Coordinates of C-alpha atoms in Angstrom, one line a residue:
Chain A
X1 CA -62.6 201.5 86.8
X2 CA -65.7 200.9 88.8
X3 CA -65.9 198.6 91.7
X4 CA -68.0 196.0 89.8
X5 CA -65.7 196.2 86.8
X6 CA -62.7 195.3 89.0
X7 CA -64.5 192.3 90.5
X8 CA -65.5 191.0 87.0
X9 CA -62.0 191.5 85.7
X10 CA -60.5 189.7 88.6
X11 CA -63.0 186.9 88.2
X12 CA -62.4 186.7 84.4
X13 CA -58.6 186.4 85.1
X14 CA -59.2 183.5 87.4
X15 CA -61.4 181.9 84.8
X16 CA -58.9 182.3 82.1
X17 CA -55.8 181.1 83.9
X18 CA -57.6 178.2 85.5
X19 CA -59.2 177.3 82.2
X20 CA -55.9 177.0 80.4
X21 CA -54.1 175.1 83.2
X22 CA -57.1 172.9 83.6
X23 CA -56.8 171.5 80.1
X24 CA -53.6 169.7 80.9
X25 CA -54.9 168.6 84.3
X26 CA -57.7 166.8 82.4
X27 CA -55.4 165.4 79.7
X28 CA -52.8 164.2 82.1
X29 CA -55.6 162.6 84.2
X30 CA -54.4 164.4 87.2
X31 CA -57.6 166.4 87.8
X32 CA -57.7 165.5 91.4
X33 CA -54.2 166.9 92.0
X34 CA -55.9 170.2 91.6
X35 CA -58.1 169.4 94.5
X36 CA -55.1 168.3 96.6
X37 CA -53.0 171.4 95.7
X38 CA -55.8 173.8 96.2
X39 CA -56.0 172.7 99.8
X40 CA -52.3 172.4 100.5
X41 CA -51.4 175.9 99.2
X42 CA -53.2 177.1 102.3
X43 CA -50.3 175.7 104.3
X44 CA -47.8 177.5 102.0
X45 CA -49.7 180.8 102.4
X46 CA -49.9 180.5 106.2
X47 CA -46.2 179.7 106.5
X48 CA -45.4 182.6 104.2
X49 CA -47.5 184.8 106.5
X50 CA -45.8 183.5 109.6
X51 CA -42.4 184.3 108.1
X52 CA -43.1 187.7 106.6
X53 CA -45.9 188.8 108.9
X54 CA -47.9 190.3 106.0
X55 CA -50.3 189.1 103.4
X56 CA -48.1 189.9 100.4
X57 CA -48.5 188.6 96.9
X58 CA -44.9 187.4 96.1
X59 CA -44.4 185.7 99.5
X60 CA -47.7 183.9 99.1
X61 CA -46.8 182.8 95.6
X62 CA -43.5 181.3 96.7
X63 CA -45.2 179.6 99.7
X64 CA -47.9 178.3 97.4
X65 CA -45.4 176.9 94.9
X66 CA -43.4 175.2 97.6
X67 CA -46.5 173.7 99.2
X68 CA -47.8 172.5 95.8
X69 CA -44.5 170.9 94.9
X70 CA -44.3 169.3 98.3
X71 CA -47.7 167.9 97.7
X72 CA -46.8 166.5 94.3
X73 CA -43.5 165.1 95.7
X74 CA -45.1 163.4 98.7
X75 CA -47.9 161.9 96.5
X76 CA -45.3 160.6 94.1
X77 CA -43.2 159.3 96.9
X78 CA -46.0 157.5 98.7
X79 CA -47.0 156.0 95.4
X80 CA -43.6 154.5 94.8
X81 CA -43.9 152.9 98.3
X82 CA -46.9 151.0 96.9
X83 CA -49.7 153.2 98.3
X84 CA -52.5 153.6 95.8
X85 CA -52.3 156.8 93.8
X86 CA -55.6 158.2 94.9
X87 CA -55.1 157.1 98.5
X88 CA -51.7 158.8 98.7
X89 CA -53.3 161.9 97.3
X90 CA -56.0 161.8 100.0
X91 CA -53.5 161.2 102.8
X92 CA -51.0 163.9 101.7
X93 CA -53.4 166.8 101.0
X94 CA -55.6 166.3 104.1
X95 CA -52.6 166.2 106.3
X96 CA -50.9 169.2 104.9
X97 CA -54.2 171.1 104.9
X98 CA -54.9 170.2 108.5
X99 CA -51.5 171.6 109.5
X100 CA -52.4 174.8 107.7
X101 CA -55.7 175.0 109.6
X102 CA -54.0 174.3 112.9
X103 CA -51.4 177.0 112.2
X104 CA -54.1 179.5 111.4
X105 CA -55.9 178.8 114.6
X106 CA -52.9 178.8 116.8
X107 CA -50.2 181.1 115.5
X108 CA -51.8 183.4 112.9
X109 CA -55.2 184.1 114.5
X110 CA -55.9 187.6 113.2
X111 CA -58.1 189.4 110.7
X112 CA -56.0 188.7 107.6
X113 CA -56.4 185.0 107.4
X114 CA -59.2 182.7 108.4
X115 CA -60.4 179.3 107.2
X116 CA -63.7 180.6 105.9
X117 CA -61.9 183.1 103.7
X118 CA -59.4 180.4 102.5
X119 CA -62.1 178.0 101.5
X120 CA -64.6 180.4 99.9
X121 CA -62.6 183.5 99.0
X122 CA -63.9 187.0 99.3
X123 CA -64.0 188.5 95.9
X124 CA -66.1 191.5 97.1
X125 CA -63.2 192.8 99.1
X126 CA -60.7 192.5 96.2
X127 CA -61.0 196.2 95.0
X128 CA -60.1 197.5 98.5
X129 CA -56.5 196.2 98.5
X130 CA -54.8 198.0 95.8
X131 CA -51.2 198.4 94.7
X132 CA -49.7 200.9 92.3
X133 CA -48.0 199.7 89.2
X134 CA -46.0 202.1 87.0
X135 CA -47.8 203.2 83.8
X136 CA -51.0 201.2 84.6
X137 CA -51.7 203.0 87.9
X138 CA -53.6 201.7 90.9
X139 CA -55.1 198.2 90.6
X140 CA -56.3 195.7 93.1
X141 CA -53.5 193.5 94.3
X142 CA -55.3 190.3 93.5
X143 CA -55.9 191.4 89.9
X144 CA -52.2 192.3 89.6
X145 CA -51.1 188.9 91.0
X146 CA -53.5 187.1 88.6
X147 CA -52.2 189.1 85.7
X148 CA -48.6 188.1 86.6
X149 CA -49.6 184.5 87.0
X150 CA -51.5 184.5 83.7
X151 CA -48.4 185.8 81.9
X152 CA -46.2 183.1 83.5
X153 CA -48.7 180.4 82.7
X154 CA -49.1 181.5 79.1
X155 CA -45.3 181.7 78.7
X156 CA -44.8 178.1 79.9
X157 CA -47.7 176.7 78.0
X158 CA -46.7 178.3 74.7
X159 CA -42.9 177.9 75.0
X160 CA -43.2 174.2 75.9
X161 CA -46.3 173.4 74.0
X162 CA -44.8 170.5 72.2
X163 CA -43.4 169.1 75.3
X164 CA -46.6 169.4 77.3
X165 CA -48.4 167.6 74.4
X166 CA -46.1 164.7 74.2
X167 CA -45.6 164.2 77.9
X168 CA -49.4 164.2 78.3
X169 CA -50.1 161.9 75.4
X170 CA -47.2 159.4 75.6
X171 CA -44.9 159.8 78.5
X172 CA -43.0 156.7 77.6
X173 CA -42.1 158.0 74.1
X174 CA -41.3 161.4 75.6
X175 CA -38.9 159.8 78.0
X176 CA -37.2 157.7 75.3
X177 CA -36.7 161.0 73.3
X178 CA -34.9 162.4 76.3
X179 CA -37.6 164.8 77.5
X180 CA -37.5 164.9 81.3
X181 CA -41.0 163.7 82.0
X182 CA -40.9 163.8 85.8
X183 CA -39.4 167.3 85.8
X184 CA -42.1 168.5 83.5
X185 CA -44.6 167.0 85.9
X186 CA -43.2 169.1 88.7
X187 CA -43.1 172.2 86.6
X188 CA -46.7 171.7 85.7
X189 CA -47.6 171.2 89.4
X190 CA -45.8 174.5 90.0
X191 CA -48.1 176.1 87.4
X192 CA -51.1 174.6 89.1
X193 CA -49.9 175.9 92.4
X194 CA -49.3 179.5 91.4
X195 CA -52.7 179.6 89.6
X196 CA -54.3 178.3 92.7
X197 CA -52.6 180.8 95.0
X198 CA -53.4 183.8 92.8
X199 CA -57.1 182.6 92.6
X200 CA -57.2 181.9 96.3
X201 CA -58.1 185.4 97.4
X202 CA -60.9 185.7 94.9
X203 CA -62.6 182.3 94.8
X204 CA -61.0 180.3 97.6
X205 CA -59.7 176.8 97.7
X206 CA -62.8 174.8 97.0
X207 CA -64.1 176.9 94.1
X208 CA -60.7 177.0 92.4
X209 CA -61.1 173.3 91.8
X210 CA -64.3 174.0 89.9
X211 CA -62.6 176.7 87.8
X212 CA -59.7 174.4 87.1
X213 CA -61.5 171.2 86.1
X214 CA -65.0 172.0 84.9
X215 CA -64.3 174.4 82.0
X216 CA -61.6 172.1 80.7
X217 CA -63.8 169.0 81.0
X218 CA -66.5 170.9 79.1
X219 CA -64.1 172.0 76.4
X220 CA -62.9 168.4 75.9
X221 CA -66.5 167.6 74.7
X222 CA -66.4 170.2 72.0
X223 CA -63.3 169.6 70.0
X224 CA -60.6 167.1 68.9
X225 CA -57.9 169.7 68.7
X226 CA -55.7 170.6 71.6
X227 CA -55.3 174.2 70.6
X228 CA -59.0 174.7 70.3
X229 CA -59.5 172.9 73.5
X230 CA -57.2 175.4 75.3
X231 CA -59.0 178.4 73.7
X232 CA -62.4 177.0 74.5
X233 CA -61.5 176.2 78.1
X234 CA -60.2 179.6 78.7
X235 CA -63.3 181.1 77.2
X236 CA -65.6 178.9 79.2
X237 CA -63.7 180.0 82.3
X238 CA -64.2 183.7 81.6
X239 CA -67.8 183.2 80.6
X240 CA -68.6 181.3 83.8
X241 CA -67.0 183.9 86.0
X242 CA -69.0 186.7 84.4
X243 CA -72.2 184.8 84.3
X244 CA -71.5 183.7 87.9
X245 CA -71.1 187.3 89.0
X246 CA -74.4 188.3 87.6
X247 CA -76.2 185.3 89.0
X248 CA -74.8 186.3 92.4
X249 CA -75.9 189.9 92.0
X250 CA -79.3 188.8 90.8
X251 CA -80.2 186.5 93.7
X252 CA -77.8 188.1 96.2
X253 CA -75.6 185.2 97.1
X254 CA -72.0 184.1 97.2
X255 CA -70.0 185.2 94.1
X256 CA -67.5 182.4 94.2
X257 CA -70.3 179.9 94.7
X258 CA -72.3 181.3 91.7
X259 CA -69.1 181.2 89.6
X260 CA -68.6 177.5 90.4
X261 CA -72.2 176.9 89.7
X262 CA -71.9 178.6 86.3
X263 CA -69.0 176.3 85.3
X264 CA -71.4 173.4 86.1
X265 CA -74.0 175.0 83.9
X266 CA -71.5 175.3 81.0
X267 CA -70.5 171.7 81.5
X268 CA -74.1 170.5 81.5
X269 CA -74.9 172.4 78.3
X270 CA -71.8 170.9 76.7
X271 CA -72.6 167.4 77.9
X272 CA -76.1 167.6 76.2
X273 CA -75.4 169.7 73.2
X274 CA -71.8 169.4 72.0
X275 CA -71.8 168.4 68.4
X276 CA -69.0 165.8 68.8
X277 CA -69.7 164.0 72.1
X278 CA -73.0 165.5 73.3
X279 CA -75.9 163.2 74.3
X280 CA -78.3 164.9 71.9
X281 CA -76.0 164.5 68.8
X282 CA -75.3 160.9 69.8
X283 CA -79.1 160.3 69.8
X284 CA -79.7 162.1 66.5
X285 CA -76.8 160.5 64.6
X286 CA -75.2 157.4 66.2
X287 CA -71.5 157.6 65.9
X288 CA -70.0 155.6 63.1
X289 CA -67.6 152.9 64.0
X290 CA -64.4 153.6 62.2
Chain B
X1 CA -18.6 138.5 62.2
X2 CA -20.1 141.9 62.5
X3 CA -19.4 144.0 65.6
X4 CA -21.7 143.8 68.5
X5 CA -24.3 146.6 68.5
X6 CA -26.3 146.1 71.7
X7 CA -24.7 144.6 74.7
X8 CA -26.6 143.7 77.9
X9 CA -24.7 142.5 80.9
X10 CA -26.1 141.1 84.1
X11 CA -29.3 143.2 83.9
X12 CA -31.9 142.7 86.5
X13 CA -35.0 144.7 87.3
X14 CA -38.0 144.4 89.6
X15 CA -41.6 145.4 89.3
X16 CA -43.8 146.1 92.3
X17 CA -41.2 144.4 94.6
X18 CA -41.0 141.2 92.5
X19 CA -37.9 140.6 90.6
X20 CA -39.0 140.1 87.0
X21 CA -35.6 140.1 85.4
X22 CA -32.4 138.7 86.7
X23 CA -29.0 138.1 85.3
X24 CA -30.0 139.0 81.7
X25 CA -27.0 138.8 79.3
X26 CA -27.1 139.0 75.5
X27 CA -25.6 140.6 72.5
X28 CA -27.2 141.8 69.4
X29 CA -25.5 142.2 66.0
X30 CA -26.4 145.0 63.7
X31 CA -28.9 144.4 60.9
X32 CA -30.8 141.8 62.7
X33 CA -34.5 141.4 63.3
X34 CA -35.0 139.7 66.7
X35 CA -38.3 138.5 68.2
X36 CA -38.4 138.6 72.0
X37 CA -40.6 135.6 72.9
X38 CA -41.8 134.3 76.3
X39 CA -44.9 133.7 78.4
X40 CA -47.0 136.4 80.0
X41 CA -45.1 137.9 82.9
X42 CA -41.8 136.8 81.5
X43 CA -40.6 140.4 81.6
X44 CA -40.5 141.1 77.9
X45 CA -41.8 144.7 78.1
X46 CA -39.8 145.3 81.3
X47 CA -36.7 144.2 79.4
X48 CA -37.2 146.8 76.7
X49 CA -38.1 149.5 79.2
X50 CA -35.1 148.8 81.4
X51 CA -32.8 148.8 78.4
X52 CA -34.2 152.3 77.5
X53 CA -33.9 153.7 81.0
X54 CA -37.7 153.9 81.2
X55 CA -37.6 151.5 84.1
X56 CA -34.9 151.4 86.8
X57 CA -32.4 148.6 86.6
X58 CA -31.3 147.0 89.8
X59 CA -28.0 145.8 88.5
X60 CA -26.2 145.5 85.2
X61 CA -25.2 147.5 82.2
X62 CA -26.6 148.1 78.8
X63 CA -24.7 149.6 75.9
X64 CA -25.5 150.6 72.4
X65 CA -22.7 151.2 69.9
X66 CA -20.5 150.7 73.0
X67 CA -22.0 153.7 74.7
X68 CA -24.6 154.1 77.5
X69 CA -28.2 154.9 76.5
X70 CA -28.3 158.6 77.2
X71 CA -25.5 159.3 74.7
X72 CA -27.2 157.5 71.9
X73 CA -30.9 158.0 72.6
X74 CA -31.4 160.0 69.3
X75 CA -30.4 156.8 67.4
X76 CA -32.9 154.6 69.1
X77 CA -36.6 154.4 68.4
X78 CA -39.2 153.0 70.7
X79 CA -42.8 151.9 69.9
X80 CA -44.7 151.4 73.2
X81 CA -47.7 149.1 73.5
X82 CA -50.7 150.6 71.7
X83 CA -52.7 150.3 75.0
X84 CA -50.3 152.5 76.9
X85 CA -51.7 155.8 75.6
X86 CA -55.1 157.4 75.7
X87 CA -56.5 157.3 72.2
X88 CA -59.1 159.9 73.1
X89 CA -56.4 162.6 73.4
X90 CA -57.4 165.6 71.3
X91 CA -55.1 165.2 68.3
X92 CA -54.9 163.7 64.8
X93 CA -52.8 161.0 63.2
X94 CA -50.4 163.4 61.6
X95 CA -49.7 165.1 64.9
X96 CA -48.9 161.9 66.6
X97 CA -46.4 161.0 63.9
X98 CA -44.8 164.4 64.2
X99 CA -44.2 163.7 67.9
X100 CA -41.6 161.3 66.8
X101 CA -39.6 164.3 65.6
X102 CA -39.8 166.3 68.8
X103 CA -36.4 165.1 69.9
X104 CA -34.8 166.3 66.8
X105 CA -36.8 169.6 66.6
X106 CA -35.5 170.5 70.1
X107 CA -36.7 172.7 72.9
X108 CA -38.5 176.0 72.3
X109 CA -38.6 175.4 68.5
X110 CA -41.8 175.0 66.6
X111 CA -42.6 172.2 64.1
X112 CA -42.1 173.4 60.6
X113 CA -43.5 172.5 57.2
X114 CA -40.6 170.1 56.5
X115 CA -41.4 168.2 59.7
X116 CA -45.0 168.0 58.6
X117 CA -43.9 166.6 55.2
X118 CA -41.6 164.0 56.8
X119 CA -44.5 162.9 59.0
X120 CA -46.8 162.7 56.0
X121 CA -44.4 160.6 54.0
X122 CA -44.0 158.2 57.0
X123 CA -47.8 157.9 57.1
X124 CA -47.9 157.3 53.4
X125 CA -45.4 154.5 53.8
X126 CA -47.7 152.8 56.3
X127 CA -50.7 153.3 53.9
X128 CA -52.2 155.9 56.2
X129 CA -51.9 159.1 54.2
X130 CA -55.6 159.5 53.8
X131 CA -56.1 159.3 57.5
X132 CA -53.6 162.1 58.4
X133 CA -56.3 164.5 59.6
X134 CA -58.4 161.8 61.3
X135 CA -58.8 162.2 65.0
X136 CA -57.0 159.2 66.6
X137 CA -59.9 157.8 68.4
X138 CA -61.6 157.4 65.1
X139 CA -59.0 155.0 63.9
X140 CA -59.2 151.2 64.2
X141 CA -56.8 149.3 66.3
X142 CA -54.7 148.3 63.2
X143 CA -54.7 151.9 62.0
X144 CA -53.6 153.2 65.4
X145 CA -50.7 150.7 65.3
X146 CA -49.7 151.9 61.8
X147 CA -49.6 155.4 63.1
X148 CA -47.3 154.3 65.9
X149 CA -45.1 152.6 63.4
X150 CA -45.1 155.7 61.2
X151 CA -44.0 157.7 64.2
X152 CA -41.1 155.3 64.8
X153 CA -40.1 155.5 61.1
X154 CA -40.0 159.3 61.2
X155 CA -37.4 159.1 64.0
X156 CA -35.0 157.5 61.5
X157 CA -33.3 155.7 64.2
X158 CA -30.7 152.9 63.9
X159 CA -32.1 150.6 66.5
X160 CA -35.8 150.1 67.0
X161 CA -37.6 148.5 70.0
X162 CA -41.2 147.6 69.5
X163 CA -43.5 146.4 72.2
X164 CA -46.1 144.0 70.7
X165 CA -46.7 145.9 67.5
X166 CA -48.7 143.0 66.1
X167 CA -51.0 142.5 69.1
X168 CA -54.7 142.8 68.1
X169 CA -54.2 144.1 64.6
X170 CA -55.9 143.0 61.4
X171 CA -54.2 140.7 58.9
X172 CA -53.5 143.6 56.4
X173 CA -51.9 145.7 59.1
X174 CA -49.8 142.7 60.2
X175 CA -48.5 142.3 56.7
X176 CA -47.9 146.0 56.3
X177 CA -45.9 146.1 59.6
X178 CA -43.9 143.0 58.7
X179 CA -43.0 144.4 55.3
X180 CA -41.7 147.6 57.0
X181 CA -39.7 145.6 59.6
X182 CA -38.0 143.5 56.9
X183 CA -37.3 146.7 54.9
X184 CA -35.7 148.3 58.0
X185 CA -33.6 145.2 58.4
X186 CA -32.6 145.3 54.7
X187 CA -31.3 148.8 55.0
X188 CA -29.1 147.8 58.0
X189 CA -31.3 148.8 60.9
X190 CA -31.5 146.6 64.0
X191 CA -35.0 145.8 65.3
X192 CA -36.1 144.0 68.5
X193 CA -39.8 143.1 68.7
X194 CA -41.8 141.8 71.6
X195 CA -43.8 139.1 70.0
X196 CA -46.5 136.7 71.3
X197 CA -47.6 134.6 68.4
X198 CA -45.4 131.5 68.3
X199 CA -46.8 130.4 65.0
X200 CA -45.3 133.3 63.1
X201 CA -41.9 133.5 64.8
X202 CA -40.1 131.5 62.1
X203 CA -41.5 133.5 59.2
X204 CA -41.0 136.9 60.8
X205 CA -37.7 136.9 62.7
X206 CA -34.1 135.9 61.9
X207 CA -33.1 135.9 65.6
X208 CA -35.1 134.8 68.6
X209 CA -34.6 135.6 72.2
X210 CA -36.5 133.3 74.5
X211 CA -37.2 135.0 77.7
X212 CA -38.6 134.0 81.0
X213 CA -37.2 136.2 83.7
X214 CA -33.8 135.6 82.2
X215 CA -32.6 134.7 78.8
X216 CA -33.1 131.0 78.2
X217 CA -32.0 130.8 74.6
X218 CA -30.9 133.3 72.1
X219 CA -29.6 133.1 68.6
X220 CA -30.5 132.4 65.0
X221 CA -34.2 131.4 64.7
X222 CA -33.6 128.1 62.9
X223 CA -31.1 127.0 65.6
X224 CA -32.8 128.3 68.7
X225 CA -36.5 128.1 68.0
X226 CA -37.0 124.4 68.6
X227 CA -39.7 122.6 70.4
X228 CA -37.5 121.8 73.4
X229 CA -36.3 125.4 73.8
X230 CA -39.8 126.9 73.5
X231 CA -41.1 124.3 76.0
X232 CA -38.2 125.3 78.3
X233 CA -39.2 129.0 78.1
X234 CA -42.8 128.4 78.7
X235 CA -42.1 126.1 81.6
X236 CA -43.5 123.0 79.9
X237 CA -46.9 124.5 80.1
X238 CA -47.8 123.7 76.5
X239 CA -49.3 121.1 74.4
X240 CA -48.2 120.3 70.9
X241 CA -51.2 120.3 68.6
X242 CA -51.3 118.1 65.6
X243 CA -48.5 119.0 63.1
X244 CA -45.0 119.9 63.8
X245 CA -45.6 123.7 64.1
X246 CA -49.0 123.9 65.7
X247 CA -48.9 125.0 69.3
X248 CA -51.5 125.8 71.8
X249 CA -50.3 127.7 74.8
X250 CA -51.3 127.7 78.4
X251 CA -49.3 130.2 80.2
X252 CA -49.7 131.5 83.6
X253 CA -49.4 135.1 84.8

C-alpha cells in the first residue's frame, strides 16, 4: 500500500473507533471525561516508557488504561467528597497531565516522546514505524494497534450492548436489576482509554477529543435509534478523517488539525440540515407537541 | 395474620452529609398497597433507594422474604422518578419496556421475539400499544409514566417500589395507574408507592406510612391517616381547609 493510503487508513481507523466509543460518552453525559482521559493517558504512556524504555504498543496500551482508570477513579472519589463533578475532573486531569509533562521534560527527554507530539500527533510519520504481522505482512504499528483496539471496542460494545444501553439510560433501574453500574462505568472508561492511546500517535491528545465527541454529537441529531446512531457516528468519524486529510493536503497544513476541523464541519451540517433536529427543518415544519 | 414480607430494622442513611433517615423500623405484609407519605425532604425516595441498595445505608438491616436484597432482587421491581432519566435518549417506548426484562434475559444474550411480545402486552395493558414505536421524547409526561409502569409490569416481580408514579400526570393516566396498582394488589403483589397528594391517600392505599426522617405512623389507612397523625408528620405546617378532608400544605425543604 502507498504512503498516503496508510495514512488515510490509520486516520479512518481513528475515526471509526472514536466515533463508536463517542456515542456512549455523549449518551452517558460524560463527554468531558474524554478530554480528561485524553490528557492523562500521556502520564500512562510516559510511565510505560520509563519502565520499558521503548515506545511499544502493548506497554503504552496498558499504561494508558491504568492512567485512564486512575483518572476515572480519582474523579469519582473527589466527587464523593463533595467536590463538584466538573471541578474534580478539572483538578484530576490537569494534575496528572502536568506530572506527565514534567516526567517528559526531566526523565524521558529524548526524540521518541515530546509534548508537541503528544498534543498534536504526527500522522505523517506513521507509515515509517512498521511491524510485521503473520499473514497480513508489514503494516504501520499505529494502524495495527488501532485495528486491535477497534476489535476490542467492537467486542465490548456488541457483547454488552443491552447493558450499555440500560446503564446509560437508567442507571437506577440497571442497578436494581443487579447490573454492576459502577463496574460498567470503569470498563467504559477503560475503552475510552485504549481508544485514546491508540489514536494518540496519529492525532494527539487534543484532537482525539474532537474525534470522540463531535461525530457522536452530530449523529445524535440525525436519528432516534441507538444502533443507527452508532453506525452514523462511526461513518462520520471515517468521513471526517478522510476529508480532513484532503483538506490538509490541499492547503498544506496539519493533518490532525484538519481532521478535527472536518468533524466540526460535519457537526455544523448536521446542526443545520438534519431532518429531525436541524435548525432548517424546525423552521420549515415546527415540531408537533405530542 | 399473614407472614411479614418486608422487614426494615433500624435503618438510617445520609445524603450529602445530612442524615435524612434515622432509626427507621417497619414491617410490611404481603398483598398490601402502601402509600409512603411525608413532606418534601422527608427521605421518601431515599428510603426506597436505601432499601434497594441503590443508596448506602449507614446502619440497619432490610430483608425481603426473610432474605437480604441481593438474593431476591429478581422478585423486586423498581420504578424510579420519571425525571431521573433523560427522555431524549435515542430509543422507543417498546425498547424501554424491554429493559425491564434485561435482568431475566441475562448477560451476553440477545432480546428475542418472546421478550418483545411480553413488552408489547405490558404496553397494551397500560393503553400504550399504539405508541410502541414512538420515540420516548415524543410522549407526554403521562405517557412516559405509563411506559415506566409497563416496564415494571413486565418484570413480573412480587414486590414493587414506585417513586412518585402519579407526579405530574394527567387524570386519565392517574386512573390507569391506580387500576393497575389495585390489580397488582388483588393478585397478591405487594406495592409501596411514594405519594404526595394527601387528598387521594384514602382512596388509593390500604396502608399508609407517614415518614419524616423516621417512621412516625404506619398501619391501615383508616386507623393511621388521621388529621393529628398527618399534622405530626408535616410538623404542624399545615392548615385545614374547609371540609374534613381538604388540606392545603405548606412544607419546607
